[in-house]
Tab-separated table of N, CA and C in Angstrom:
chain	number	residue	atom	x	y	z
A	2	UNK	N	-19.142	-161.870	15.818
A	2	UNK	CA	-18.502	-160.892	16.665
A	2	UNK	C	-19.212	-160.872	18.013
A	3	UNK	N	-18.821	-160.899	19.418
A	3	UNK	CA	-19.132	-160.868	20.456
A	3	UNK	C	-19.016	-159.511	20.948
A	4	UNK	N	-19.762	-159.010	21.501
A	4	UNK	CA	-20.004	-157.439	21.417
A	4	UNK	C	-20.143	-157.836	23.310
A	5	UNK	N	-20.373	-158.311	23.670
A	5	UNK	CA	-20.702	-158.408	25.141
A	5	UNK	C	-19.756	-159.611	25.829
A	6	UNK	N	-18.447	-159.238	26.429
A	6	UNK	CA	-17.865	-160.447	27.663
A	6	UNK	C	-17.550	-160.192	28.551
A	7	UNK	N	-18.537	-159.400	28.601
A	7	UNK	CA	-18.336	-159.096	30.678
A	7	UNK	C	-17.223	-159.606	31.697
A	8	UNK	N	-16.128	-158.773	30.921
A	8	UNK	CA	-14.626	-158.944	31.389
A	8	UNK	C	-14.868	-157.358	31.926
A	9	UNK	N	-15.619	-156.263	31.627
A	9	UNK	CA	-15.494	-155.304	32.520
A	9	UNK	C	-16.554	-155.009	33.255
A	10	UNK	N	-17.264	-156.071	33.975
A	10	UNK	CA	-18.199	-156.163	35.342
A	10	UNK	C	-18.061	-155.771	36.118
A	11	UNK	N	-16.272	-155.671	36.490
A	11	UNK	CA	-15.592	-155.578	37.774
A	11	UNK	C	-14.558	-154.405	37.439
A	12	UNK	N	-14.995	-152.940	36.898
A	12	UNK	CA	-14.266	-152.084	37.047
A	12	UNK	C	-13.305	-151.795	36.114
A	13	UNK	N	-12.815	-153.186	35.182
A	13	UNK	CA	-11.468	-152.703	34.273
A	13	UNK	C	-11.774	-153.234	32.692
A	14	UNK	N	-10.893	-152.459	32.232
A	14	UNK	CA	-11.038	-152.569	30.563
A	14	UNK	C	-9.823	-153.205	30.271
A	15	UNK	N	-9.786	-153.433	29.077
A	15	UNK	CA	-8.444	-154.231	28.255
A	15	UNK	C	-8.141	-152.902	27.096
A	16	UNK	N	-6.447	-152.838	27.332
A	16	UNK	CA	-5.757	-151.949	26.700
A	16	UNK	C	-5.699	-152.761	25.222
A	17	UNK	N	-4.847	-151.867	24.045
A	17	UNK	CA	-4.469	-152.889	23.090
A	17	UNK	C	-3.545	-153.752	23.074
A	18	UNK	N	-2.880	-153.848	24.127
A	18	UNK	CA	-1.472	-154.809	24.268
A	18	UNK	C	-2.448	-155.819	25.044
A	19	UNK	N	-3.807	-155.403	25.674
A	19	UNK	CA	-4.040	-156.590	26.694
A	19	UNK	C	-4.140	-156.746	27.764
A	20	UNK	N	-3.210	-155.360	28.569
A	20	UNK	CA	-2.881	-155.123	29.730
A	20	UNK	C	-4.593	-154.710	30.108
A	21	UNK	N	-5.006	-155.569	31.503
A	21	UNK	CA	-6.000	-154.903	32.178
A	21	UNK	C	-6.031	-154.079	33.270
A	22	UNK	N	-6.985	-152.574	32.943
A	22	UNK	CA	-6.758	-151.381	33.976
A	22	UNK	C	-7.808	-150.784	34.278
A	23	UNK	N	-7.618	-150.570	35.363
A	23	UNK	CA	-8.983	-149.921	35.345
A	23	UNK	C	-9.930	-148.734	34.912
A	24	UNK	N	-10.834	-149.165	34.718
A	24	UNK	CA	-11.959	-147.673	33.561
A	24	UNK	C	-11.587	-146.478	33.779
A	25	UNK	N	-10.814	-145.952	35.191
A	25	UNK	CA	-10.735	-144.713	34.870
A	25	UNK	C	-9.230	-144.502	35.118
A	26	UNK	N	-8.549	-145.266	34.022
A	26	UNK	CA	-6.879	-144.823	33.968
A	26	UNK	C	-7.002	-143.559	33.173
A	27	UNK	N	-5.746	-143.058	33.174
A	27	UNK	CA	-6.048	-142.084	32.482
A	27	UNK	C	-5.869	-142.114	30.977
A	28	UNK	N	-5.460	-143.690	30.253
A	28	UNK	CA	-5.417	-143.985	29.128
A	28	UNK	C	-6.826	-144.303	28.388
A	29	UNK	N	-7.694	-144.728	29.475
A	29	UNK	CA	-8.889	-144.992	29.113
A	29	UNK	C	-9.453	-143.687	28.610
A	30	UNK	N	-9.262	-142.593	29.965
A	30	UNK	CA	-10.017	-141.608	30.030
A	30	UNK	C	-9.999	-140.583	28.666
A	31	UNK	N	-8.450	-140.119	28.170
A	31	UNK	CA	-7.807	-139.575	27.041
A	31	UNK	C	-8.487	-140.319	26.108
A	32	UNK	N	-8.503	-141.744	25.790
A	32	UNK	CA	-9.153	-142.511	24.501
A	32	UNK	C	-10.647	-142.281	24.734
A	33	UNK	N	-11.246	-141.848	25.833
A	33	UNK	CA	-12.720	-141.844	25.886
A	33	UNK	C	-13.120	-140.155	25.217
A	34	UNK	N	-11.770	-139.072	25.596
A	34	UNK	CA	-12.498	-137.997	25.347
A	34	UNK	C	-12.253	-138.207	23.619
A	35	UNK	N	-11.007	-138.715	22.936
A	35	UNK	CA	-10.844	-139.013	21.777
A	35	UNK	C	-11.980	-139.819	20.885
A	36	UNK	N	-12.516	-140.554	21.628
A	36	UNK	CA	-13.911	-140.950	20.585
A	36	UNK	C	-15.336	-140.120	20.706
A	37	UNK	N	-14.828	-139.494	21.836
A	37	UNK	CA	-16.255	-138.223	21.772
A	37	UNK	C	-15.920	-137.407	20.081
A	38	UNK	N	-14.754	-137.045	20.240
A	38	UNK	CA	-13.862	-135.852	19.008
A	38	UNK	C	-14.212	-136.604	18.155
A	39	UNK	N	-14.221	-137.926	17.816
A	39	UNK	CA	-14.050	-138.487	16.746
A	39	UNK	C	-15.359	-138.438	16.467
A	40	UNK	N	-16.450	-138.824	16.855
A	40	UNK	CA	-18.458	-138.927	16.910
A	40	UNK	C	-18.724	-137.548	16.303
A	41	UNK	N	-17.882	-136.476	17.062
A	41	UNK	CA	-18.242	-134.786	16.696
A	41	UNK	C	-17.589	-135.098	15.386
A	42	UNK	N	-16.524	-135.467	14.677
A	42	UNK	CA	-16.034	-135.038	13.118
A	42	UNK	C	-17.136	-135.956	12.625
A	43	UNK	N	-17.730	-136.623	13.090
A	43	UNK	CA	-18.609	-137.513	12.409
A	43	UNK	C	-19.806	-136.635	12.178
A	44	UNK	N	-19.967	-136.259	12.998
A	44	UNK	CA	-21.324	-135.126	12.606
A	44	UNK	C	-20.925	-133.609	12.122
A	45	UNK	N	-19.991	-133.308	12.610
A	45	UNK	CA	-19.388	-132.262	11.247
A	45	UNK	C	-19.468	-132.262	9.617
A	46	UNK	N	-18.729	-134.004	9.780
A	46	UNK	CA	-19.017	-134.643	8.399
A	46	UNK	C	-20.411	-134.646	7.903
A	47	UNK	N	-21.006	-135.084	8.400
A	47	UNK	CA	-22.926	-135.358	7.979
A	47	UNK	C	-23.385	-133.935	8.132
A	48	UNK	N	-22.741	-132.486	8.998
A	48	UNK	CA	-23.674	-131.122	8.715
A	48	UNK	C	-23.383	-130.753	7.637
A	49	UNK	N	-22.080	-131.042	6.737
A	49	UNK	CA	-21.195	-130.055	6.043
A	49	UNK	C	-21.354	-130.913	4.619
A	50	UNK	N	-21.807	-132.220	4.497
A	50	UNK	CA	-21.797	-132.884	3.719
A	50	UNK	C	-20.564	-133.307	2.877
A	51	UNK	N	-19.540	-132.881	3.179
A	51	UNK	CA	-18.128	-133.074	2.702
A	51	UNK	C	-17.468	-134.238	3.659
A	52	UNK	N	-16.794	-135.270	3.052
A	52	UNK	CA	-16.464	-135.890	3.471
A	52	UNK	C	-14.856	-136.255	4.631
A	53	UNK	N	-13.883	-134.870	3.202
A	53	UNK	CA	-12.695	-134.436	3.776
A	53	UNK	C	-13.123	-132.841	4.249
A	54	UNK	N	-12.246	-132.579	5.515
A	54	UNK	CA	-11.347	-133.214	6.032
A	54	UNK	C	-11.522	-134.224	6.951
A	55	UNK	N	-12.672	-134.337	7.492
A	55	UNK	CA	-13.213	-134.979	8.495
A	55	UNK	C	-13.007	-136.067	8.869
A	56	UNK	N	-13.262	-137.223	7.473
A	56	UNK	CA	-12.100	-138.634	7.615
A	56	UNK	C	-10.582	-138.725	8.209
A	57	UNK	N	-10.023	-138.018	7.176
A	57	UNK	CA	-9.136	-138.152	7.659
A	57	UNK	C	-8.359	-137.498	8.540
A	58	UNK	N	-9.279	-136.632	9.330
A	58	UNK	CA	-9.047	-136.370	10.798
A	58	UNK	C	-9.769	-137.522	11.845
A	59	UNK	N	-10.694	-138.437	11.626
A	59	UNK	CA	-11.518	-139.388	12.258
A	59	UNK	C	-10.086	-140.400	11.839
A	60	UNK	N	-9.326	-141.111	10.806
A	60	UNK	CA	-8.459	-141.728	11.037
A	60	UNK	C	-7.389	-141.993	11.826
A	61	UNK	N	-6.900	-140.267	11.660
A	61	UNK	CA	-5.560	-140.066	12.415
A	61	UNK	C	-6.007	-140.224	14.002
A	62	UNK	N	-6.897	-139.634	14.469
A	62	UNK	CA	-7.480	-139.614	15.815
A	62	UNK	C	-7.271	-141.322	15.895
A	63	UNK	N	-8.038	-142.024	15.335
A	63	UNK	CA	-8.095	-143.250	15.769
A	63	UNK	C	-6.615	-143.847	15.841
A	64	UNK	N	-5.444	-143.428	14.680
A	64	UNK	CA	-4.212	-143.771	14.745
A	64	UNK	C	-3.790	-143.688	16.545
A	65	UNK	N	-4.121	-141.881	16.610
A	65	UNK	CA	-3.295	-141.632	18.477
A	65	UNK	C	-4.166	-142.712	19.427
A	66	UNK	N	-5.374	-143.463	19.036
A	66	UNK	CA	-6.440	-143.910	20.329
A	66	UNK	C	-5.812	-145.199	20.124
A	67	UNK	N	-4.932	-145.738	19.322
A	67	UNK	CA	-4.077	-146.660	19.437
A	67	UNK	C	-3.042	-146.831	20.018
A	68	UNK	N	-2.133	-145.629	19.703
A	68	UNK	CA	-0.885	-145.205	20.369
A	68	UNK	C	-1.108	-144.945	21.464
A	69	UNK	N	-2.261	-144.387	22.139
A	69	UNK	CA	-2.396	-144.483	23.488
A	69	UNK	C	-2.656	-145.459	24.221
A	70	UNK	N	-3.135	-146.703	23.548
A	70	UNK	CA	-3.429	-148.036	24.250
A	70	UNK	C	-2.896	-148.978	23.973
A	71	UNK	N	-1.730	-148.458	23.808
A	71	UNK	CA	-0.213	-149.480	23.310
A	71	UNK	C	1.004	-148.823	23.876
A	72	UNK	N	0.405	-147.937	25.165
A	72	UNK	CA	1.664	-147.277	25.954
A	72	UNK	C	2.240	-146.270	25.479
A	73	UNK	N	2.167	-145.942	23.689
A	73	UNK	CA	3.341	-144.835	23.204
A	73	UNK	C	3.859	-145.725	22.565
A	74	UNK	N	3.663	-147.018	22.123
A	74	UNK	CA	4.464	-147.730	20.989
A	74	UNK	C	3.883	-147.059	19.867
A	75	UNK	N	4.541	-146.757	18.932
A	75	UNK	CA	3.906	-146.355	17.447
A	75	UNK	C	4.716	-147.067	16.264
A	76	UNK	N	4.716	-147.386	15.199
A	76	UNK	CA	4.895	-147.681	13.890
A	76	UNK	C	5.497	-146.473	13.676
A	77	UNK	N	6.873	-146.240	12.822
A	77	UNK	CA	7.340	-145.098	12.532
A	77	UNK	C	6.433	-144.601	11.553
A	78	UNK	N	6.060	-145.208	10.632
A	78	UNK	CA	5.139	-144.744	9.356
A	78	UNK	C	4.159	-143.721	9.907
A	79	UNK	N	3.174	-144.500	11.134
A	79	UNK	CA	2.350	-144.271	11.370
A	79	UNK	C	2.656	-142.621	12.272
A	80	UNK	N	3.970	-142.636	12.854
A	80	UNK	CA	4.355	-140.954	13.557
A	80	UNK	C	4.719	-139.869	12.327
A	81	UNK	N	5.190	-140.976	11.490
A	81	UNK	CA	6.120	-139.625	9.780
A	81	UNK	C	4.096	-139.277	9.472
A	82	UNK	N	3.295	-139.973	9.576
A	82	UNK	CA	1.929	-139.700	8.299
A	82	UNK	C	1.421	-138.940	9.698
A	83	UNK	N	1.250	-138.598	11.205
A	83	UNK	CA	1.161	-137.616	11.874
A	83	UNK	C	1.599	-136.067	11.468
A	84	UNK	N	2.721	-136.688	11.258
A	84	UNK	CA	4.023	-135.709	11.325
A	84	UNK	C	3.366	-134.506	9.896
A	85	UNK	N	2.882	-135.253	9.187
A	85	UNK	CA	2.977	-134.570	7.690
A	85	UNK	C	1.317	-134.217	8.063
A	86	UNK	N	0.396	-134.548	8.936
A	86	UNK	CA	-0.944	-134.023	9.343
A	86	UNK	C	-0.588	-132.520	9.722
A	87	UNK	N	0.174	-132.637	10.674
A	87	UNK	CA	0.627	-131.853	11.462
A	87	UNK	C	1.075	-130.631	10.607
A	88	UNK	N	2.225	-130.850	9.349
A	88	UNK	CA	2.517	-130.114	8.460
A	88	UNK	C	1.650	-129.290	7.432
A	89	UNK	N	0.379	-130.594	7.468
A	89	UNK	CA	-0.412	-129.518	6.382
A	89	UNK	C	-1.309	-128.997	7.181
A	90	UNK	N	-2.574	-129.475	8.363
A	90	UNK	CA	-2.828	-128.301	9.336
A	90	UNK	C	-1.844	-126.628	9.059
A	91	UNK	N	-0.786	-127.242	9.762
A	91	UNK	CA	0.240	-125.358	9.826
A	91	UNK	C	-0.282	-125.018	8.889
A	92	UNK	N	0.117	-125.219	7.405
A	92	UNK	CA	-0.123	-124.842	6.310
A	92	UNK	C	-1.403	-124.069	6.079
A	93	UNK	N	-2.721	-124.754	6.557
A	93	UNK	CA	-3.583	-124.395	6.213
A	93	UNK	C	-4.209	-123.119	7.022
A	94	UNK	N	-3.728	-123.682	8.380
A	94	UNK	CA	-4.219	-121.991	9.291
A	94	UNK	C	-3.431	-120.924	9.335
A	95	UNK	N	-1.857	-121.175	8.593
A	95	UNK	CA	-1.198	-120.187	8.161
A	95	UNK	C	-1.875	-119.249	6.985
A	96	UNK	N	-2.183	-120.278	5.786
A	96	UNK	CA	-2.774	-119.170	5.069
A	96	UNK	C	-4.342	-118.800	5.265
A	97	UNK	N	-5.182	-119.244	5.902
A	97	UNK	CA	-6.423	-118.812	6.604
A	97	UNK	C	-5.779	-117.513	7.441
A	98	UNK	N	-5.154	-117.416	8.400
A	98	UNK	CA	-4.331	-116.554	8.880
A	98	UNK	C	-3.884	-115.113	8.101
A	99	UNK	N	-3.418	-115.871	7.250
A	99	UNK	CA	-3.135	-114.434	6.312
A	99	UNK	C	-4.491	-113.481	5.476
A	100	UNK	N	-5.685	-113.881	5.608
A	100	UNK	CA	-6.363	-113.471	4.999
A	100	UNK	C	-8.068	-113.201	5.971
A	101	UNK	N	-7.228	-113.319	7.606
A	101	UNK	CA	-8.205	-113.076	8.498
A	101	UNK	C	-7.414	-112.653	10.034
A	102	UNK	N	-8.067	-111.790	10.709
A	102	UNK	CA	-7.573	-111.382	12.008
A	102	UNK	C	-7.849	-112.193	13.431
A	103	UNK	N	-7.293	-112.692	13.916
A	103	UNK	CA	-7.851	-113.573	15.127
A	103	UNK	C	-9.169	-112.439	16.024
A	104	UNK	N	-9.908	-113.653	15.946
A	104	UNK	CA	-11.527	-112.898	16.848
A	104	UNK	C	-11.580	-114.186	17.547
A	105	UNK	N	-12.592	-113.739	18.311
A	105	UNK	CA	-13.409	-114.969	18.888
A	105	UNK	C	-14.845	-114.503	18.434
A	106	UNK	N	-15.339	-115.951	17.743
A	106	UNK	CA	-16.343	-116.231	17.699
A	106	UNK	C	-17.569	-116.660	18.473
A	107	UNK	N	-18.308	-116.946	18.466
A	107	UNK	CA	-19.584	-117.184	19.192
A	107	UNK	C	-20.469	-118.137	18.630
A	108	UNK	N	-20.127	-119.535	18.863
A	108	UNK	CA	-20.310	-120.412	18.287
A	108	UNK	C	-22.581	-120.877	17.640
A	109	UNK	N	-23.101	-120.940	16.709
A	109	UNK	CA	-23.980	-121.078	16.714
A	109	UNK	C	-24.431	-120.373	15.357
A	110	UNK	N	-23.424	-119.767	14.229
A	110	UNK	CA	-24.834	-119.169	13.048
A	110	UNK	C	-25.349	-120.367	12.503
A	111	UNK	N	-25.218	-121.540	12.364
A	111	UNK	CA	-25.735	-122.528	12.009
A	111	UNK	C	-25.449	-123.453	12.920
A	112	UNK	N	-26.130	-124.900	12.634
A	112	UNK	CA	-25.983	-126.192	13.082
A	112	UNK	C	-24.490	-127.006	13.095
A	113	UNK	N	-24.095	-126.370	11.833
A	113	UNK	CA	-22.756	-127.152	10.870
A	113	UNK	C	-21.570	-126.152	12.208
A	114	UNK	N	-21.682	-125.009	11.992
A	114	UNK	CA	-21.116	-124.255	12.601
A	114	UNK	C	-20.782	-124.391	13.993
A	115	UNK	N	-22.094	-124.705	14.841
A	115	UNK	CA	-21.706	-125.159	16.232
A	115	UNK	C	-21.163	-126.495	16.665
A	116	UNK	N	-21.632	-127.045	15.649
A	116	UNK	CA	-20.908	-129.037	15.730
A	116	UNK	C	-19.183	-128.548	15.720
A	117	UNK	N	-19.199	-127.859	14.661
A	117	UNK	CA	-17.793	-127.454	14.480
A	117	UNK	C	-16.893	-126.880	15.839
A	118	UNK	N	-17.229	-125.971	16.392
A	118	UNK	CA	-17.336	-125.331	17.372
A	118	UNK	C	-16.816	-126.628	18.594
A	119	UNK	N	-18.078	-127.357	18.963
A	119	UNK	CA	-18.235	-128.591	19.534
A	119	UNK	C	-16.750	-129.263	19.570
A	120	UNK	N	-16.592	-129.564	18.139
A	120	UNK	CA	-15.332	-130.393	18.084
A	120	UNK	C	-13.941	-129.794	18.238
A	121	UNK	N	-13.792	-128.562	17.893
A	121	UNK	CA	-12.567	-127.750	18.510
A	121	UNK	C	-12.561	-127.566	20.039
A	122	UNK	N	-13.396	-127.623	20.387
A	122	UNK	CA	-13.442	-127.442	22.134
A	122	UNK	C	-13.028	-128.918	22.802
A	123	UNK	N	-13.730	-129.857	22.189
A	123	UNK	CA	-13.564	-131.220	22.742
A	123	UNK	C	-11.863	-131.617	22.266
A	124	UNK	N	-11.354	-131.289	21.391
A	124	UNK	CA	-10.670	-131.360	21.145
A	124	UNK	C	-9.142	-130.638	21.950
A	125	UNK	N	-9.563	-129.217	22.447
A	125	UNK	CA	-8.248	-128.968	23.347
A	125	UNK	C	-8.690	-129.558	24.779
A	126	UNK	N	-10.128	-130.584	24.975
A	126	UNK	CA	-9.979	-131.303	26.068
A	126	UNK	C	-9.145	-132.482	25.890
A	127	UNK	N	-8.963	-132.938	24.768
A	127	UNK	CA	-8.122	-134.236	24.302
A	127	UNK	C	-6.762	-133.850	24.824
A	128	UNK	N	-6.092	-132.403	24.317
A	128	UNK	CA	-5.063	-131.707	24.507
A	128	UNK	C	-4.850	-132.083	26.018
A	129	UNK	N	-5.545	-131.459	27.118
A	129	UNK	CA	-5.262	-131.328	28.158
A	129	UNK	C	-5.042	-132.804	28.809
A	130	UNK	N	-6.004	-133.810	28.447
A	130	UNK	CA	-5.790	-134.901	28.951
A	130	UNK	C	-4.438	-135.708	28.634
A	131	UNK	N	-4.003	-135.152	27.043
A	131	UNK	CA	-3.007	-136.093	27.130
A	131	UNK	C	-1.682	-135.325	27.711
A	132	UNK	N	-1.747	-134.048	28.038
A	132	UNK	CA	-0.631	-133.723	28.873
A	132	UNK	C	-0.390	-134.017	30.580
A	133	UNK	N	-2.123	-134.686	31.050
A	133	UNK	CA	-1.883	-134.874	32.297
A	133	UNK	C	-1.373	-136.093	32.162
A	134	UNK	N	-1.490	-137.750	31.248
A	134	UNK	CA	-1.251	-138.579	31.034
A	134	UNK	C	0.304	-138.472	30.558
A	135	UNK	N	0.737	-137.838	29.795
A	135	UNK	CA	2.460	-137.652	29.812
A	135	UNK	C	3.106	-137.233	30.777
A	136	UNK	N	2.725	-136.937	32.029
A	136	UNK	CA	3.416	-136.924	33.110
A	136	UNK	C	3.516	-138.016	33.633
A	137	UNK	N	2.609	-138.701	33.401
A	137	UNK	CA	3.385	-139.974	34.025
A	137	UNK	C	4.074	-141.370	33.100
A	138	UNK	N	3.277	-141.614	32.029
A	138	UNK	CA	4.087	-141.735	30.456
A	138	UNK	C	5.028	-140.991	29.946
A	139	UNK	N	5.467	-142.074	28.823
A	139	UNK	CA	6.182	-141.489	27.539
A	139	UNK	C	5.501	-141.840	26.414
A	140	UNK	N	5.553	-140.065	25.859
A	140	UNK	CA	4.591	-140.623	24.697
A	140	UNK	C	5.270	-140.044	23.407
A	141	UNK	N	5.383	-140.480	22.399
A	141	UNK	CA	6.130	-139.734	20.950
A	141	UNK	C	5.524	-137.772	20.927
A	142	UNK	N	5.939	-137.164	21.310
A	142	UNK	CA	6.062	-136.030	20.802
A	142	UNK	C	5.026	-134.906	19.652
A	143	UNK	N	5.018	-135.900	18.768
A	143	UNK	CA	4.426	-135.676	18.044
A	143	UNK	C	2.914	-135.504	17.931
A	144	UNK	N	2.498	-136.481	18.845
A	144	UNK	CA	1.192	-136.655	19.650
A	144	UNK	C	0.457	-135.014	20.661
A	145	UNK	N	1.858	-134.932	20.935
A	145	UNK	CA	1.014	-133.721	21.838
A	145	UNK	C	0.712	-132.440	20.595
A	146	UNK	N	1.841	-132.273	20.125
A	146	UNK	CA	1.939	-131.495	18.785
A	146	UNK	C	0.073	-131.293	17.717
A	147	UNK	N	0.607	-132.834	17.380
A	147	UNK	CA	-1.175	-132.984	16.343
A	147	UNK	C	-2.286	-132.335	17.249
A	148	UNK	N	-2.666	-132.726	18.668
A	148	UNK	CA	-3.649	-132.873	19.435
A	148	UNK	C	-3.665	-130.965	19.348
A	149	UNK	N	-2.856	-130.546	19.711
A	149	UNK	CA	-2.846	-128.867	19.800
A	149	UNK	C	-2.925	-128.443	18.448
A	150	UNK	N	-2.285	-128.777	17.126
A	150	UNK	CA	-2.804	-128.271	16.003
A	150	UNK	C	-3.855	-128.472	16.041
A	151	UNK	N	-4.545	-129.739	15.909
A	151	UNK	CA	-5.920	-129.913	15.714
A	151	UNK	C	-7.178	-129.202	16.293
A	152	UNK	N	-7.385	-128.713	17.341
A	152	UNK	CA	-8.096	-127.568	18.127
A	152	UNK	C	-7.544	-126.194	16.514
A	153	UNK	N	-6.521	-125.602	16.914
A	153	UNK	CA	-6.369	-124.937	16.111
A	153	UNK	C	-6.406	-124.766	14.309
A	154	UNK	N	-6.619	-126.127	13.871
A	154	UNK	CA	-6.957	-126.653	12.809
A	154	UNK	C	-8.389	-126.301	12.420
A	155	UNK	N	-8.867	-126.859	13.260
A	155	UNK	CA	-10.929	-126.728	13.199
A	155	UNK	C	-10.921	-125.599	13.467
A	156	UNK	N	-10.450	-124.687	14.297
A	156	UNK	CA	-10.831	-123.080	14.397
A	156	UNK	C	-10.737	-122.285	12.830
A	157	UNK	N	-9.068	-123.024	12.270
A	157	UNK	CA	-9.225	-122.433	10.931
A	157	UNK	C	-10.179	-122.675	10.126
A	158	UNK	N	-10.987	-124.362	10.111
A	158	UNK	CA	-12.062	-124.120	9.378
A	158	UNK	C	-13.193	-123.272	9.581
A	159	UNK	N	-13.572	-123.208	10.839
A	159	UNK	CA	-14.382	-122.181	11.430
A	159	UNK	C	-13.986	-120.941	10.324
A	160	UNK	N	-12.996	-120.444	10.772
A	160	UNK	CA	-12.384	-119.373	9.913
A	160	UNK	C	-12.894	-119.235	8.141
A	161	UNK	N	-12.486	-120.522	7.510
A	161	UNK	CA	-12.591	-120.225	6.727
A	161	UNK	C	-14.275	-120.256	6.106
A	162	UNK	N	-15.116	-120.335	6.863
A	162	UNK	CA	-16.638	-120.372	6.904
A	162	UNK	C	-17.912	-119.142	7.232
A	163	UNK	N	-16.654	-118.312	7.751
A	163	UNK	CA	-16.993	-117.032	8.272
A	163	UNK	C	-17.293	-116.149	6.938
């Protein structure tokens, strides 16, 4: 594996189609705040010692850091197994919801707790980026959808930790 070909010496990266752009498109930029999110579920994962949900929130993330560097092409499979992320999130901060009052917290009674914290925040930065990037793209729908559950997803775990 070649880990070093100084094809971006001069300012630009390679998308997944190939297309070269430069480091600070805003496809780069959205996939850059997306692997920060993804590093934070990684250490969520390692405070909390549980493996789910964290994987397979580190998957799906990696699913959209594809879809974003393939323009908004997606695999239908790959938007329906969003789609049903998306479905059980609701699910889950619905009934967290029912059995708690919206507060704001203050991120920090533990380590596990503020990583957590960490990654819901980085996460409605993912949000914001990919709505400045759909103004000038087209992107499946569904994408903006997950990215905003997901902030609100991790708050419910927050929630349910309280």
């Amino acid at each position: 594996m070649i880990i070093t070909t100084k094809t971006g010496d001069h300012r630009t990266t390679s998308l997944y189609t190939g297309e070269r752009v430069e480091k600070d498109d805003l496809r780069i930029e959205l996939n850059g705040e997306m692997d920060e999110l993804n590093a934070l579920l990684g250490l969520c994962k390692a405070q909390s010692g549980e493996r789910e949900p964290f994987e397979s929130l580190q998957r799906q993330l990696t699913d959209v850091m594809t879809i974003v560097a393939s323009n908004g092409k997606a695999a239908e499979d790959t938007l329906q197994a969003l789609q049903q992320s998306v479905d059980k999130m609701e699910a889950h901060i619905a009934e967290v919801g029912r059995h708690r009052h919206f507060t704001f917290l203050l991120p920090g009674r533990n380590v596990a707790d503020a990583t957590l914290h960490l990654a819901r925040a980085k996460a409605r930065t993912c949000e914001r980026r990919f709505v400045t990037l759909n103004r000038q793209m087209s992107f499946p729908e569904v994408i903006r959808i997950y990215l905003n559950r997901l902030s609100d997803y991790l708050f419910s775990l927050i929630l349910d930790k309280v």
